[in-house]
Coordinates of C-alpha atoms and ligand atoms in Angstrom, one line a residue:
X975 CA 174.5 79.4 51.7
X976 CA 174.6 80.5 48.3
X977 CA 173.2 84.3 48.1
X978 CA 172.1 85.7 44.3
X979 CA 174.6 87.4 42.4
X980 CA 172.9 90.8 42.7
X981 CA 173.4 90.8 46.6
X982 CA 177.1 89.8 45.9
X983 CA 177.5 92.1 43.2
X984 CA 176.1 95.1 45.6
X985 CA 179.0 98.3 46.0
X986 CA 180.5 98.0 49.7
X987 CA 178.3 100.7 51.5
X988 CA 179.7 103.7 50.6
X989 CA 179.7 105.2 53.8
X990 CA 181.0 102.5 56.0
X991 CA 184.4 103.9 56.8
X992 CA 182.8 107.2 57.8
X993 CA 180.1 105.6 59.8
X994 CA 182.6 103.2 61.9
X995 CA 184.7 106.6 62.5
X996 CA 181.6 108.0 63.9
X997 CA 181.0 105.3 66.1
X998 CA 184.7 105.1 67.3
X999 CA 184.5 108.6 67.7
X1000 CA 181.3 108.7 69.9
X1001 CA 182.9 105.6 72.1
X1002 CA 185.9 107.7 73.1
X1003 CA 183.5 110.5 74.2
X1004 CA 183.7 112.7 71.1
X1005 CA 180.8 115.0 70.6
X1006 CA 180.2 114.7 67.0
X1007 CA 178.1 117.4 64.7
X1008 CA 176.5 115.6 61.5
X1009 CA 175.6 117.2 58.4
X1010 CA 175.3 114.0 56.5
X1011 CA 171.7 112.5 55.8
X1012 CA 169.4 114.6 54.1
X1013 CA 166.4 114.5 56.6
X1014 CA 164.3 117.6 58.2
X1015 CA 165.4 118.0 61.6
X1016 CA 162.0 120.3 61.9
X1017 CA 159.1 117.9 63.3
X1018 CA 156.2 117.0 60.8
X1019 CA 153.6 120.1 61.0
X1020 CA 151.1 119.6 63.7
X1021 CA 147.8 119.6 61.5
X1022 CA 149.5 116.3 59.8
X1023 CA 150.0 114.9 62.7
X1024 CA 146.1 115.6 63.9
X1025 CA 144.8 113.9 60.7
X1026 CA 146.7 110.6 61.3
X1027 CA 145.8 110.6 65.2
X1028 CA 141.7 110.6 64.0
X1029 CA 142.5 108.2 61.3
X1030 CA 144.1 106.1 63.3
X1031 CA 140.9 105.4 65.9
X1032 CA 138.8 104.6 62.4
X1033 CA 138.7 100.8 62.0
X1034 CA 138.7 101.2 58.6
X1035 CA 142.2 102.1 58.3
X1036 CA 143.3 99.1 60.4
X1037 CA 143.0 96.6 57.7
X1038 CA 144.7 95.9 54.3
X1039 CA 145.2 99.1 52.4
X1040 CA 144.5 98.7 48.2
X1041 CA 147.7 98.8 46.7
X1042 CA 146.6 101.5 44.1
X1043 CA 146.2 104.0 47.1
X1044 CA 143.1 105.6 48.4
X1045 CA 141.0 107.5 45.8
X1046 CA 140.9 110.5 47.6
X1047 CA 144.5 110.8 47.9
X1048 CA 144.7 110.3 43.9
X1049 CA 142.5 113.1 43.9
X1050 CA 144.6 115.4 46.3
X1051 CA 147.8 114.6 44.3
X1052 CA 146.1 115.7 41.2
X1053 CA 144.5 118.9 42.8
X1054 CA 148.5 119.4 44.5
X1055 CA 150.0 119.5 40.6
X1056 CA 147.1 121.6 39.4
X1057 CA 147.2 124.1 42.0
X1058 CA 151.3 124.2 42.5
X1059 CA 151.9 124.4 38.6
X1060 CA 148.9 124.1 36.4
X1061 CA 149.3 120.6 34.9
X1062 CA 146.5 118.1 35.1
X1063 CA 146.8 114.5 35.5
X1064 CA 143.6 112.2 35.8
X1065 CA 143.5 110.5 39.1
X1066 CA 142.9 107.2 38.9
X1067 CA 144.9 107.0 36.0
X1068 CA 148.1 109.5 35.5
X1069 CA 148.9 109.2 39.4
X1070 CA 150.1 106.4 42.2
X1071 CA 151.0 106.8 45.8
X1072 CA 154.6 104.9 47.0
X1073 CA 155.9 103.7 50.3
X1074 CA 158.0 106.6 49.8
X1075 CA 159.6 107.6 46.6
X1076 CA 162.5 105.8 47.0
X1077 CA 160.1 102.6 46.7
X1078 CA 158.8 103.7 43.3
X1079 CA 162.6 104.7 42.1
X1080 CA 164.2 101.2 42.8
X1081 CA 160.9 99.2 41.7
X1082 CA 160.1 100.9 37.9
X1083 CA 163.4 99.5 37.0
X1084 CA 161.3 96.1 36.7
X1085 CA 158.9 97.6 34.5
X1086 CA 161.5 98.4 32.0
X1087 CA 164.8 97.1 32.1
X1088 CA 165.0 93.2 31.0
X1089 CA 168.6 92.1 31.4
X1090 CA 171.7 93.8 29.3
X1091 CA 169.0 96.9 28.6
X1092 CA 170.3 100.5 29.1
X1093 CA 169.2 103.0 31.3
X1094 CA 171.1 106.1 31.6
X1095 CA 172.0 107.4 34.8
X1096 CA 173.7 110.8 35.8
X1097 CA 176.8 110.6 37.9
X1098 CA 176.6 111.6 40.7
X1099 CA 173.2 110.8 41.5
X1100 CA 171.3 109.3 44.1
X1101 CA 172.5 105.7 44.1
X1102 CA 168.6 103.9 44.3
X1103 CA 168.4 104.5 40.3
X1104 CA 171.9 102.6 39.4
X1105 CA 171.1 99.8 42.0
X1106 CA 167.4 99.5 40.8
X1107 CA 168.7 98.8 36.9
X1108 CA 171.3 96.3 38.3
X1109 CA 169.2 94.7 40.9
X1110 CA 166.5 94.1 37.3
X1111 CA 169.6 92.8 35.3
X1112 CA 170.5 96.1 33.3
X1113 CA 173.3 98.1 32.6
X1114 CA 173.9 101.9 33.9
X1115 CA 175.4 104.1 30.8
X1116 CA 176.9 107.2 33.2
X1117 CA 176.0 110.5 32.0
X1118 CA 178.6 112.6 33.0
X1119 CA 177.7 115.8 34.6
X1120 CA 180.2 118.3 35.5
X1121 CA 179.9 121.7 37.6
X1122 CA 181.1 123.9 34.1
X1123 CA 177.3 122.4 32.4
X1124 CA 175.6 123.6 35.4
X1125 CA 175.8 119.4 36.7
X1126 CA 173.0 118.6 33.1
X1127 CA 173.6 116.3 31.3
X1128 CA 174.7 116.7 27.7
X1129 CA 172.2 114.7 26.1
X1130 CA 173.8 115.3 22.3
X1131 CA 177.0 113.8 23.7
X1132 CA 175.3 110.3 23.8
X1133 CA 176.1 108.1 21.1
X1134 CA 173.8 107.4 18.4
X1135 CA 173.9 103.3 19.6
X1136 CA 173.5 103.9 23.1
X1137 CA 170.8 106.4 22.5
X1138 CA 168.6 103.6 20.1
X1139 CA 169.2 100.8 23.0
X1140 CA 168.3 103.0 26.1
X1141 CA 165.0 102.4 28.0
X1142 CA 165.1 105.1 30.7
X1143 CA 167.0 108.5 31.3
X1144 CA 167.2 109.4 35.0
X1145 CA 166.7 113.2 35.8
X1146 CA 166.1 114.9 38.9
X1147 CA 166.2 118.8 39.6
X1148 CA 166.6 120.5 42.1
X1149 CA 169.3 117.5 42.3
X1150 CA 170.6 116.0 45.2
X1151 CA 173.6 115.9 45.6
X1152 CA 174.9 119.3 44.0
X1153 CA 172.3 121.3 44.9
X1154 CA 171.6 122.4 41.1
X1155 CA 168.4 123.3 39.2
X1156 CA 167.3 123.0 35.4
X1157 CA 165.4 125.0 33.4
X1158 CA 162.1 124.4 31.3
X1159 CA 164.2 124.6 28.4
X1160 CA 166.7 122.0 29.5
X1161 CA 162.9 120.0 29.7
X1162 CA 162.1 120.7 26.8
X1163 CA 165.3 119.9 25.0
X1164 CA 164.8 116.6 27.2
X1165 CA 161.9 116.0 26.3
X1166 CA 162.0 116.4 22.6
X1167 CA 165.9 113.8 22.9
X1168 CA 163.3 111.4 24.8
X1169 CA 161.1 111.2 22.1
X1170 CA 163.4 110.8 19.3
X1171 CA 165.2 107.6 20.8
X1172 CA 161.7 106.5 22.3
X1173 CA 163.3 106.4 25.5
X1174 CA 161.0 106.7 29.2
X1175 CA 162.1 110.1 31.3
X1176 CA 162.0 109.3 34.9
X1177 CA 161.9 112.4 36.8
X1178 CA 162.9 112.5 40.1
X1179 CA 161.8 116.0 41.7
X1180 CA 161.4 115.5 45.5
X1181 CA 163.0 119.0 46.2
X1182 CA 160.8 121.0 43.7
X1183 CA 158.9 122.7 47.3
X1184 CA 162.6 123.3 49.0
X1185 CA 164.0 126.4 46.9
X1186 CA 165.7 129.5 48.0
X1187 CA 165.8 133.4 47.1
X1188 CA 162.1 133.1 45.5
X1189 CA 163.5 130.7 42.8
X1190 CA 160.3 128.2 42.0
X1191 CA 161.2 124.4 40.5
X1192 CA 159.4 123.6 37.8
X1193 CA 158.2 120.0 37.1
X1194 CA 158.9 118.5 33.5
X1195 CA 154.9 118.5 32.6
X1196 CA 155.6 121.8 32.5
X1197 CA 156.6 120.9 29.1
X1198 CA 153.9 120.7 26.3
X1199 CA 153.5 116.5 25.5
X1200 CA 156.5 115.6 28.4
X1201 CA 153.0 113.1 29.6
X1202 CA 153.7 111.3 26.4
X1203 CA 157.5 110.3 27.7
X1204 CA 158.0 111.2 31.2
X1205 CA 156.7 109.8 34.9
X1206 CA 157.5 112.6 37.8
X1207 CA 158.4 111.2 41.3
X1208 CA 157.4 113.1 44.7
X1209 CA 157.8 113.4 47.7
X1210 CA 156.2 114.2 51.0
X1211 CA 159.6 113.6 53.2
X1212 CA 161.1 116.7 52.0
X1213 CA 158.9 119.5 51.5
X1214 CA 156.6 118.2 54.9
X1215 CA 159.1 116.6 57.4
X1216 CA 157.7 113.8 56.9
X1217 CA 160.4 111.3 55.8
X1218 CA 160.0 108.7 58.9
X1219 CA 156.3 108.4 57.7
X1220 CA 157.2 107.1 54.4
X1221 CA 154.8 108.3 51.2
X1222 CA 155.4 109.4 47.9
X1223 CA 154.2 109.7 44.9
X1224 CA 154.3 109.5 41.4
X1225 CA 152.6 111.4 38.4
X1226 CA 152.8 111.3 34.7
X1227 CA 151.5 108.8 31.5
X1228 CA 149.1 106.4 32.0
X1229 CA 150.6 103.5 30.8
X1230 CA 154.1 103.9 32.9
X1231 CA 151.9 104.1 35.6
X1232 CA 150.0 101.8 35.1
X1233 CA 152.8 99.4 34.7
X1234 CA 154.4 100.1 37.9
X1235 CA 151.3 100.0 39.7
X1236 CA 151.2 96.2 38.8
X1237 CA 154.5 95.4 39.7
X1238 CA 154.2 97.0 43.4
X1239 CA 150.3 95.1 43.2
X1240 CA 152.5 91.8 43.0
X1241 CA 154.5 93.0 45.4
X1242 CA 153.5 95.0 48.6
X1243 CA 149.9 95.9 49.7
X1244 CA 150.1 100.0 49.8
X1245 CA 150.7 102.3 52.5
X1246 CA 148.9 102.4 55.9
X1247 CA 145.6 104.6 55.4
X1248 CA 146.1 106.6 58.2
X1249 CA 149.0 107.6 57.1
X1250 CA 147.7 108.1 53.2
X1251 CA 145.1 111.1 55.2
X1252 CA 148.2 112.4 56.8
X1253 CA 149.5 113.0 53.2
X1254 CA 146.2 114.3 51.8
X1255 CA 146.3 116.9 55.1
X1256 CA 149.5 117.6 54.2
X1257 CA 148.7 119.0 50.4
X1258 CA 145.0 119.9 51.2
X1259 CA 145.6 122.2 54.1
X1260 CA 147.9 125.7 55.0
X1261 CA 151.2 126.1 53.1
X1262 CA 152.7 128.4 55.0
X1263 CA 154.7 125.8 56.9
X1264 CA 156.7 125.3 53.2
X1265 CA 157.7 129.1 53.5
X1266 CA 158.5 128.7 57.1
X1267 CA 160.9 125.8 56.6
X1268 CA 162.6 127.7 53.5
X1269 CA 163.4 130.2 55.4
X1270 CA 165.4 128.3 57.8
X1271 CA 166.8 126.3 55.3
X1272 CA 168.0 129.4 53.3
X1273 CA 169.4 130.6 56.1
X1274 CA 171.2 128.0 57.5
X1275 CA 172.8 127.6 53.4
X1276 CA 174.1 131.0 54.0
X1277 CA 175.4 130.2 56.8
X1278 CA 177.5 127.1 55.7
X1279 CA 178.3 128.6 52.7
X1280 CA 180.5 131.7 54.2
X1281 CA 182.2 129.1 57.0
X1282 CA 183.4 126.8 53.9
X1283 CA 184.6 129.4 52.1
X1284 CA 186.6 130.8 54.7
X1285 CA 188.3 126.8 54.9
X1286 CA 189.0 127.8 50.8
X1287 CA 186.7 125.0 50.0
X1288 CA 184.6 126.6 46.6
X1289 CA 180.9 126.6 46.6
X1290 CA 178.4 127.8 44.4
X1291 CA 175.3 129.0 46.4
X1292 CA 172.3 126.7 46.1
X1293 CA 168.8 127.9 44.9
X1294 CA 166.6 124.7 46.0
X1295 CA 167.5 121.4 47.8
X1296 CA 168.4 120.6 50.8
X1297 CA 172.5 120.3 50.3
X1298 CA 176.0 122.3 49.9
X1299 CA 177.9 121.1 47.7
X1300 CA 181.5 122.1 47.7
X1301 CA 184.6 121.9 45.7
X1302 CA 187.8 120.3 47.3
X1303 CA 191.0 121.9 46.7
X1304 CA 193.2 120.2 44.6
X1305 CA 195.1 117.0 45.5
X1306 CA 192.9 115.4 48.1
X1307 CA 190.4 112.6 48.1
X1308 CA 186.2 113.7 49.2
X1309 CA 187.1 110.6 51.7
X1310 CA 190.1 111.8 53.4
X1311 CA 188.8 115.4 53.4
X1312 CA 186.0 113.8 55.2
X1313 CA 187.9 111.7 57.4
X1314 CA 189.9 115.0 58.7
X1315 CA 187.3 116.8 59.4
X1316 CA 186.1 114.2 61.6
X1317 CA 189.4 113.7 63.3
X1318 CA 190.3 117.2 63.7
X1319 CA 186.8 118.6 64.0
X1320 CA 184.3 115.9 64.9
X1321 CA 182.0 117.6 62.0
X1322 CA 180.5 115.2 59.9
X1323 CA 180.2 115.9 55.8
X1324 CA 179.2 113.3 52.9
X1325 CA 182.1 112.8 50.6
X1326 CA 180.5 113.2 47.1
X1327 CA 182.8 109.9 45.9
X1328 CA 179.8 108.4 47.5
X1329 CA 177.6 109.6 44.9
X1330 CA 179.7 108.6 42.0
X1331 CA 182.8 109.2 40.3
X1332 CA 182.2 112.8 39.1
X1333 CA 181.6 113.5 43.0
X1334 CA 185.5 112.9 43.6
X1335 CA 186.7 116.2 44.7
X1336 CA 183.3 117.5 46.3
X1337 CA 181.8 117.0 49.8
X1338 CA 177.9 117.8 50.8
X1339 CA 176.8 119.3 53.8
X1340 CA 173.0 119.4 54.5
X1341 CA 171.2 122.2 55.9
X1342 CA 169.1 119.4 58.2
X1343 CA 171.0 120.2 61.1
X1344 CA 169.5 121.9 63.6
X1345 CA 170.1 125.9 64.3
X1346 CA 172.2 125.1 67.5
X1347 CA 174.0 122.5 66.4
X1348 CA 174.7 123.7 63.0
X1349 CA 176.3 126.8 65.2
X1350 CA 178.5 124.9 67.0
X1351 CA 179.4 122.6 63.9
X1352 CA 180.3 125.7 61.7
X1353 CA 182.2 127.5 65.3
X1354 CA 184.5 124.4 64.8
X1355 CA 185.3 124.8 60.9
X1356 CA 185.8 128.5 61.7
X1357 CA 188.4 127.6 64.1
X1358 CA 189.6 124.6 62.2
X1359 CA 190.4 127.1 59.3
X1360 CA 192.3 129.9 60.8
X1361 CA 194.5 127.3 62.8
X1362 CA 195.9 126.0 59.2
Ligands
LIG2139 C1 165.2 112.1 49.6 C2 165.3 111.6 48.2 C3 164.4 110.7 47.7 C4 163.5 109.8 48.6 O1 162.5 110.3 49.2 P1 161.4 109.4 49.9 O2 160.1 109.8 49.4 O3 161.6 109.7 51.4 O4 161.7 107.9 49.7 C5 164.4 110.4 46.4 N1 165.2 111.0 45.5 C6 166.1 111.9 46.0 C7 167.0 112.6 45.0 C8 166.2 112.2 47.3 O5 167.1 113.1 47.7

């Protein structure tokens, strides 16, 4: 069998060591503490769930789904980005629902990148939008970002060549995995780079409804004429506990939309109504379950934050997102920091290798853990610290 050279060229799973540990762990009896994967431990609200169980016993939403998404949901997303930040998109035309948003991520790649075009992508990053450009034939030019910018990227540091060639530049605050946040201005000056090279902004803002200590995302339309460059991906997992249900969304000009709207046409047949009126409950109705799960979050991030300290690990306190990202010290490897703590701990952290070369040095810890186990996880690093 001869398989394509994408699937040969694909990076060894970057968590693959980690995750057989685990699993030898767990065979010898261990009792293991994850705060790995990103995903609300809290369950989706119950008013979600009610709007799926009556759309489920409707016929209607037992057959084919359009794959633009149902109209009504459109309209919700639009009335969600008028009402949470006064931008206005036209339904049918500025906005698409996704199996997910990591769907949306890894597909627009098709609708821009031919093979040997650019896209630039920050390092680290969430690894869909480097796979998506090489999986469409392209080429990643790494943006560097560093914790002494704040992890932006320093757009004037692109050359003038690579600039010219580029089709795409990645973004996404509240970012995953450092936990930082961008201004408007940083938009702005993004914006206005965007437009001079003619390059597409793909904004990637999932966590902009996960924020801390009052701080409130922005989204890029923010920006006066960002719809003239820029597409906006969302997300229900994050903000709603509703990753296992699998809807996103994403917002922004027409004709990016419109183009990815025919590629995923050609390709699947859209998301399961019922669950579409799940997502509409989710925007439509209360809010207060937002507030609710930030105030777990936050204090579940204080939490962490104090315990990896105390280890000597550095770590600048997150306003939004759902991760801690913390400095190593010097002279060991996010891997074997990660394997230790394992080992000696049997506390599971992501090694921020795993999200690029500029994540050597860092691990992540999310705050998706639940309060009991989280306790118990952070007991261990308390006592893992003073024994060294
Ligand atoms: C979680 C996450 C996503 C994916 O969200 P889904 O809508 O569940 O596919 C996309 N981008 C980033 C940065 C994420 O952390």
């Amino acid at each position: 069998m001869k398989l394509a050279r994408r699937v040969e060229a694909l990076p060894p799973y970057l968590f693959a060591e980690i995750s057989k540990k685990i699993a030898a762990k767990r065979a010898q009896g261990v009792d293991i503490v994850t705060f790995g994967i990103g995903d609300p431990d809290l369950p989706t609200p119950r008013h979600v769930l009610d709007a799926l169980h009556q759309a489920a016993e409707d016929p209607v939403n037992h057959r084919y789904p359009e794959s633009e998404g149902l109209p009504e949901l459109r309209e919700a997303i639009a009335r969600y980005y008028q009402r949470r930040f006064e931008v206005s998109f036209d339904p049918m035309k500025e906005t698409l629902p996704l199996i997910g948003s990591k769907e949306g991520i890894g597909h627009i790649a098709l609708c821009f990148i031919d093979p040997g075009d650019i896209a630039l992508v920050p390092d680290p990053a969430y690894p869909v939008y480097e796979i998506g450009t090489m999986f469409a034939g392209g080429e990643c030019y790494r943006l560097d970002l560093k914790r002494e910018n704040g992890w932006l990227p320093d757009l004037d540091a692109i050359p003038d060549d690579v600039a010219r060639r580029a089709k795409v530049l990645w973004l996404n605050y509240p970012n995953n995995p450092t936990g930082a946040v961008a201004s408007l201005e940083f938009f702005e000056k993004a914006v206005a780079w965007a437009k001079k090279y003619d390059v597409a902004i793909l904004h990637d803002n999932p966590y902009c409804d996960v924020a801390y200590d009052g701080y409130n995302p922005p989204t890029i339309f923010q920006v006066p004429g960002a719809k003239d460059v820029a597409v906006e991906f969302n997300s229900w997992s994050k903000a709603y506990n509703m990753t296992g249900w699998r809807i996103g969304m994403v917002v922004g000009n027409a004709q990016m939309v419109d183009a990815l709207m025919r590629v995923k046409s050609n390709l699947d047949s859209g998301i399961p109504q019922a669950i579409q009126k799940m997502a509409i409950a989710a925007i439509d109705g209360p809010q207060d379950c937002i507030e609710e799960h930030n105030r777990i979050y936050q204090r579940r991030r204080d939490r962490i934050v104090e315990v990896l300290r105390k280890c000597g690990l550095e770590v600048d306190v997150p306003k939004a997102s759902l991760y801690v990202w913390a400095k190593l010290p010097d002279g060991i490897t996010s891997a074997d920091y990660a394997a230790r703590l394992i080992d000696e701990t049997g506390v599971v952290v992501t090694p921020g290798r795993g999200y690029g070369l500029n994540g050597e040095g860092y691990i992540r810890l999310s705050v998706t853990t639940p309060d009991d186990r989280l306790e118990e996880g952070m007991r261990r690093l308390e006592e893992w610290s003073s024994r060294r």
